[in-house]
C-alpha positions as a printed Julia matrix, in Angstrom:
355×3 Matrix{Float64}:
 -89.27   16.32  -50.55
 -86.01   17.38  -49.09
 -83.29   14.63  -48.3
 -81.42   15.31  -45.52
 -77.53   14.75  -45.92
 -76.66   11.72  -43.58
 -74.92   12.93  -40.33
 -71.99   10.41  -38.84
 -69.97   10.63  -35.79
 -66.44    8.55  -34.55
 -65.64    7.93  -31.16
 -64.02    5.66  -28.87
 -64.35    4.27  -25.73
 -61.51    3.25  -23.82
 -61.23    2.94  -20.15
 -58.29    0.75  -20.26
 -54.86    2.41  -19.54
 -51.39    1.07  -21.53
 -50.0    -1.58  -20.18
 -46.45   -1.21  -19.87
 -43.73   -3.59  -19.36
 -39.39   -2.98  -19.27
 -36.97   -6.21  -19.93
 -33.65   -6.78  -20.96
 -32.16   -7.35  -17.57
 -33.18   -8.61  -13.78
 -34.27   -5.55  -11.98
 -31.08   -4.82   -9.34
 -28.86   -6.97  -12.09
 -25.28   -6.03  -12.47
 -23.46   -6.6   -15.53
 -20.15   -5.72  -17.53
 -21.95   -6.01  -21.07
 -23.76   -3.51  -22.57
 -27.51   -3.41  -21.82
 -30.55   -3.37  -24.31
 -33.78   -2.89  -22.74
 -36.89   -3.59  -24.42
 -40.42   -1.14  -23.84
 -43.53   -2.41  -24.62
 -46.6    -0.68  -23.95
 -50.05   -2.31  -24.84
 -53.26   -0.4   -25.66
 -55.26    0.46  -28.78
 -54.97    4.15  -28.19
 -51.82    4.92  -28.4
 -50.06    8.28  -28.24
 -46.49    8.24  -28.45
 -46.23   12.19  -27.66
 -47.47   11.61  -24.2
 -44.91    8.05  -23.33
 -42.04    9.59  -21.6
 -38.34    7.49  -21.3
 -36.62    8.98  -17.68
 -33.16    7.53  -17.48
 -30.87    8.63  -14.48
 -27.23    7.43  -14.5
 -25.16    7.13  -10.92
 -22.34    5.84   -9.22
 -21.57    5.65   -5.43
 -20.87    9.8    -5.22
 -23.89   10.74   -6.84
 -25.67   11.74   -9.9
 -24.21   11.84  -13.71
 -27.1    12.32  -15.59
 -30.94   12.5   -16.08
 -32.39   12.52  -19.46
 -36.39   12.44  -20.54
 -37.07   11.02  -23.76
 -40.21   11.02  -25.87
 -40.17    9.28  -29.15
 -41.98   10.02  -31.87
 -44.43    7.16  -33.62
 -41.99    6.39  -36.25
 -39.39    4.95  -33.64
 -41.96    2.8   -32.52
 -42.94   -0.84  -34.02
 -46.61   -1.72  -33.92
 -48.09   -4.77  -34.08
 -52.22   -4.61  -33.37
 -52.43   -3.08  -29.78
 -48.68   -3.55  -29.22
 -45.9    -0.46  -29.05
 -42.22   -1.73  -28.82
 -39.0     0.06  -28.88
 -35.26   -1.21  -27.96
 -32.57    1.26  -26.14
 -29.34    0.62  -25.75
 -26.92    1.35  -22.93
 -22.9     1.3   -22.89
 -21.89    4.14  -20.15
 -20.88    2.43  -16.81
 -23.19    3.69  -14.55
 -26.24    2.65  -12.01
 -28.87    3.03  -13.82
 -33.01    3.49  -13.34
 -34.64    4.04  -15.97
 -38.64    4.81  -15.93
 -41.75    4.21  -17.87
 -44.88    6.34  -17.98
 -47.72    6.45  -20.9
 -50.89    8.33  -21.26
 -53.3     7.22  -24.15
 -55.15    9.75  -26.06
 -58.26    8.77  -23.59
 -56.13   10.28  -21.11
 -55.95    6.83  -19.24
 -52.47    6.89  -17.08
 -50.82    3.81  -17.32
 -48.71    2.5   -14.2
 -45.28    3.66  -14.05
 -42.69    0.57  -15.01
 -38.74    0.92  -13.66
 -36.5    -1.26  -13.24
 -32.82   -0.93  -12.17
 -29.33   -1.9   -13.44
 -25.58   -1.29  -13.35
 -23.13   -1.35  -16.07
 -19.2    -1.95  -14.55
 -16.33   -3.32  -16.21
 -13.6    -1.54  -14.29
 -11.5    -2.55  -11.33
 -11.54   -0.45   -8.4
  -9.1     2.36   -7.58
  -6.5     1.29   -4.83
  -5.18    4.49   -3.44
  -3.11    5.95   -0.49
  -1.11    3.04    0.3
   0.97    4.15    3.67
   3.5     2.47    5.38
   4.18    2.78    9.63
   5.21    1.08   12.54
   4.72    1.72   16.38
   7.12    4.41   16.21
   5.4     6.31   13.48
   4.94    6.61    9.46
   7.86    5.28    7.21
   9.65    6.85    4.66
  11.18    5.63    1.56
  15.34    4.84    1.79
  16.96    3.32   -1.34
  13.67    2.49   -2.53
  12.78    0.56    0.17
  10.51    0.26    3.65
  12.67   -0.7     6.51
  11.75   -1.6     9.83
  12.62   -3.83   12.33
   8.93   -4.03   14.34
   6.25   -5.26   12.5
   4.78   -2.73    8.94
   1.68   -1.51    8.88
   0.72   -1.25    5.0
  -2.92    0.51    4.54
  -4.81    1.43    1.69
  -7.81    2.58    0.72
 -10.0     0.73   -2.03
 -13.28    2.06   -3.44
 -15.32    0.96   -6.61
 -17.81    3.76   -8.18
 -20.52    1.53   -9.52
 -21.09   -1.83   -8.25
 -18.91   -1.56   -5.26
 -15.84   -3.79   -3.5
 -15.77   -7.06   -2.51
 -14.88   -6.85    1.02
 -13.71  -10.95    0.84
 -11.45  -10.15   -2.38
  -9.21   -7.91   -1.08
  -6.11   -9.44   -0.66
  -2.34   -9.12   -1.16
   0.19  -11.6    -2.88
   3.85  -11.78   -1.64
   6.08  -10.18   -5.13
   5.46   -8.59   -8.5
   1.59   -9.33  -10.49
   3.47  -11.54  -13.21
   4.92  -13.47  -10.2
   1.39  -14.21   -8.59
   1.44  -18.37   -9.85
   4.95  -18.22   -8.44
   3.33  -17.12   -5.42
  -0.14  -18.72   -5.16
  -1.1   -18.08   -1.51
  -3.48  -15.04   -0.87
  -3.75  -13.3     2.19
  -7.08  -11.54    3.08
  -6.73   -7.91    3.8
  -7.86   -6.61    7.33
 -11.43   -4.25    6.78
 -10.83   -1.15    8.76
 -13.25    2.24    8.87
 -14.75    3.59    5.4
 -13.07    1.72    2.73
  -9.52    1.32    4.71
  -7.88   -2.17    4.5
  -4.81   -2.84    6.6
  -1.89   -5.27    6.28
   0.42   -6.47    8.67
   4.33   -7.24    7.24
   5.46  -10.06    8.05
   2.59  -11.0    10.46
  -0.02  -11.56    8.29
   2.07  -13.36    6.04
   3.47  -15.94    8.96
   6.84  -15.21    8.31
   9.59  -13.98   10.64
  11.32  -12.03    7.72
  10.5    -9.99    4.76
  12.66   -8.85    1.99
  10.12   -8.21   -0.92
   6.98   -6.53   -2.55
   3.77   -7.42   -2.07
   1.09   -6.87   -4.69
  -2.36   -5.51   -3.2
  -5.39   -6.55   -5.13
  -8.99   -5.95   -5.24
 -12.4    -6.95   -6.63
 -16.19   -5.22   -7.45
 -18.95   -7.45   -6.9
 -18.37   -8.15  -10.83
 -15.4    -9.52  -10.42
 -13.36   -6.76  -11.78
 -10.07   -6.97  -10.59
  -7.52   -4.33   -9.67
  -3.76   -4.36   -8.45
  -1.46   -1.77   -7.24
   2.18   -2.85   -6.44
   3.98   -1.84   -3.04
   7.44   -0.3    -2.44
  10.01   -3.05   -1.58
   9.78   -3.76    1.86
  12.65   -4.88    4.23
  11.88   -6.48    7.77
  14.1    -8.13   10.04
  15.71   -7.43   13.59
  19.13   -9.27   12.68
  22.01   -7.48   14.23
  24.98   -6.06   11.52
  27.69   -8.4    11.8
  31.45   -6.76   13.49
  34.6    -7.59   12.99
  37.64   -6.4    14.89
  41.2    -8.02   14.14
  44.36   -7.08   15.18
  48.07   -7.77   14.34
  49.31   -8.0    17.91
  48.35   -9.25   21.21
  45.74   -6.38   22.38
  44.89   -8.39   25.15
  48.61   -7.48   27.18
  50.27   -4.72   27.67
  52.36   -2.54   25.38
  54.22    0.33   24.48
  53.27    0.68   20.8
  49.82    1.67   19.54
  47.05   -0.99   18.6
  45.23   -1.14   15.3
  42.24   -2.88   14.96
  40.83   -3.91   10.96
  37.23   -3.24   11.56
  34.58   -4.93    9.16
  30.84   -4.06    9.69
  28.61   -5.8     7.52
  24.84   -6.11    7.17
  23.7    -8.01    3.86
  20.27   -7.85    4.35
  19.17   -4.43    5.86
  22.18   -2.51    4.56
  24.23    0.06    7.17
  22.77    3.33    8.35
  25.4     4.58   10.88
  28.9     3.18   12.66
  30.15    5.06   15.46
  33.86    4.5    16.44
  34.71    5.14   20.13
  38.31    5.08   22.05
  38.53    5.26   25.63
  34.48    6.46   25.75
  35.11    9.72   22.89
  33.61    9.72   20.06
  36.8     9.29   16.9
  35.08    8.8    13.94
  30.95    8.8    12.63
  30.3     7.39    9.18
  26.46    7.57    7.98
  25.77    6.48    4.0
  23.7     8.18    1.3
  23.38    5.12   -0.66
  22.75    1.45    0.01
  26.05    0.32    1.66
  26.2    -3.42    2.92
  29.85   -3.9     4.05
  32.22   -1.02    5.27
  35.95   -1.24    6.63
  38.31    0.95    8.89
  41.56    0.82   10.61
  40.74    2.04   14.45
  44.46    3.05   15.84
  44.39    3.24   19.84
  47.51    5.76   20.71
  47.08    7.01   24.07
  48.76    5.96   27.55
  46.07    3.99   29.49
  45.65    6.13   32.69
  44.72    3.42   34.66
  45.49    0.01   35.62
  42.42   -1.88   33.59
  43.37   -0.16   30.35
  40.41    1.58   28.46
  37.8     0.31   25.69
  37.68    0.49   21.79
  34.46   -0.1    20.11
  32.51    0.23   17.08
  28.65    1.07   17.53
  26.5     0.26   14.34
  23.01    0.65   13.32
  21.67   -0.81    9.98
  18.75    0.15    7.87
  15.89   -1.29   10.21
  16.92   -0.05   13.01
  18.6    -3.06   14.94
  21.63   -2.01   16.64
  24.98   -4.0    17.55
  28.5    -3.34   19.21
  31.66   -4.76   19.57
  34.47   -3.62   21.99
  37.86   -4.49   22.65
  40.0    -3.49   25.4
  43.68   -2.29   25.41
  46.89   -1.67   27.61
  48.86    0.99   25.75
  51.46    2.35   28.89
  54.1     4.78   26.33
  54.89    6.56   29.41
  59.11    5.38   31.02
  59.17    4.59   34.74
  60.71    7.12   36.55
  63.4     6.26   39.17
  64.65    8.48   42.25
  67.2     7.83   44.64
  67.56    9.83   48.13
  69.65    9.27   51.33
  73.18   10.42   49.99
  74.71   13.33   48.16
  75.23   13.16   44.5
  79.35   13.67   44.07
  79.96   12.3    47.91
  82.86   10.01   48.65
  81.87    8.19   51.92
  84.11    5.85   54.01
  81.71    3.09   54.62
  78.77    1.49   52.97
  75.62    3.68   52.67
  72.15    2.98   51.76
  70.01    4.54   49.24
């Protein structure tokens, strides 16, 4: 007559693994927004201690982080056999985040990834360098001069999304000035992430007197600028003048002074050599930006022969374009001597003589 107490058991059978699922973005998207992914794993056994989050955050030099993440039930929402969770990301970066789940009937779900970038800055426009066939340029007065064509390169990178080889371009003047200025010029693509101007070639202009603003994109459309040194190109020749009072052009006794007047509006003077008779009388060279420059060049010396001798200023402006000017003189300070021979000084002679 003895009742056995009822025995019970509870078990499960489950041979399905989660299903799991990331959205939010396009896989390989790019964006400038903030992301917000959504997981969702599906399966009526879940355990949350075993569903690991792996994000790893990039850009183009490497690694910036890698995080694994397992949250706890209560940061999960549930609805019948469905687990979802949101996570947010800000932190430019490119992104992949992963997906795994184990069930508590030890099923392995399918890994899910996807991949995204987060970018809302312009690249970085660096090393800008300024040459010509005869070498690298240096700054004078705050300017580039040269009278062959300027070589302006620059190096462009972007960390996330990368550049946009076909938006890297330059605008003749100042940013604020670029709807003054509408016309871009594409920049040359050289080795690595070099880009290459050519002043005033590129720009089909035979003379240059200006900035030029260098801009760039990322595939987003992020858009950088760095503004160049003022840049000076021309091969005019300085402008001479040499006036004088008298009649240089016969010959005299008295010294000649020439007013000298070198001028060079546009490329500013570098050096004026005065010469007299082939010797150097006088060098001038400038410290500061000096357009127009006068001096009285006084020629003083006998000529010592019969085609007189040359006065000339030599000048060189900023870019390098040379000019000269030369006058020539007949300066003879020097009496003509007289001799007589064929009688005696003091002699009294009784008929004519000749002498």
């Amino acid at each position: 007559g003895n009742e056995a107490v009822p025995a019970e058991i509870h078990f499960v059978i489950d041979k399905a693994a989660p299903a799991l699922t990331i959205s939010g973005i396009g896989d390989g998207e790019m964006t400038r927004q903030e992301v917000t992914l959504n997981l969702r794993a599906e399966d009526y056994n879940h355990d949350f201690s075993k569903y690991r989050v792996v994000v790893t955050r990039s850009d183009i030099d490497g690694e910036l982080e890698n995080q694994s993440f397992v949250y706890p039930a209560e940061q999960w929402t549930e609805e019948v056999a469905v687990a979802t969770k949101s996570l947010s990301f800000s932190k430019e970066g490119i992104y992949k985040v992963t997906f795994d789940a184990v069930d508590k009937a030890e099923n392995e779900a399918a890994t899910a990834s996807i991949s995204f970038s987060i970018d809302a800055t312009a690249p970085v426009i660096s090393e800008v360098v300024y040459s010509d066939d005869n070498g690298l340029l240096g700054v004078k007065y705050h300017n580039i001069y040269s009278n062959h064509a300027i070589l302006v390169e620059f190096k462009v990178k972007d960390q996330i999304v990368g550049v946009n080889e076909q938006k890297v371009y330059v605008t003749v003047g100042k940013p604020e000035e670029k709807g003054l200025f509408p016309q871009m010029y594409i920049a040359h693509k050289a080795i690595g992430n070099s880009y290459y101007v050519y002043i005033p070639t590129d720009l089909s202009v035979s003379e240059f007197d200006d900035t030029i603003t260098i801009w760039a994109n990322d595939k987003l459309d992020n858009e950088g600028y760095v503004t160049s040194l003022n840049i000076i190109f021309n091969t005019n020749k300085p402008e001479i003048r040499m006036d004088c009072d008298t009649d240089y052009t016969k010959w005299t006794n008295q010294s000649v002074t020439f007013h000298t007047t070198v001028t060079d509006a546009k490329a500013g003077i570098k050096e004026i050599v005065y010469k007299i008779n082939n010797e150097k009388v006088k060098t001038v060279t400038f410290d500061s930006l000096t357009t127009s420059y006068s001096y009285d060049l006084t020629a003083v010396d006998s000529a010592d022969k019969v085609t007189g001798y040359v006065v000339s200023v030599e000048v060189t402006n900023n870019c390098g374009t040379s000019n000269t000017m030369q006058r020539r003189v007949y300066i003879d300070k020097v009496k003509p001597k007289v001799s007589l021979s064929g009688i005696q000084n003091g002699t009294h002679y009784d008929a004519s003589q000749t002498f």
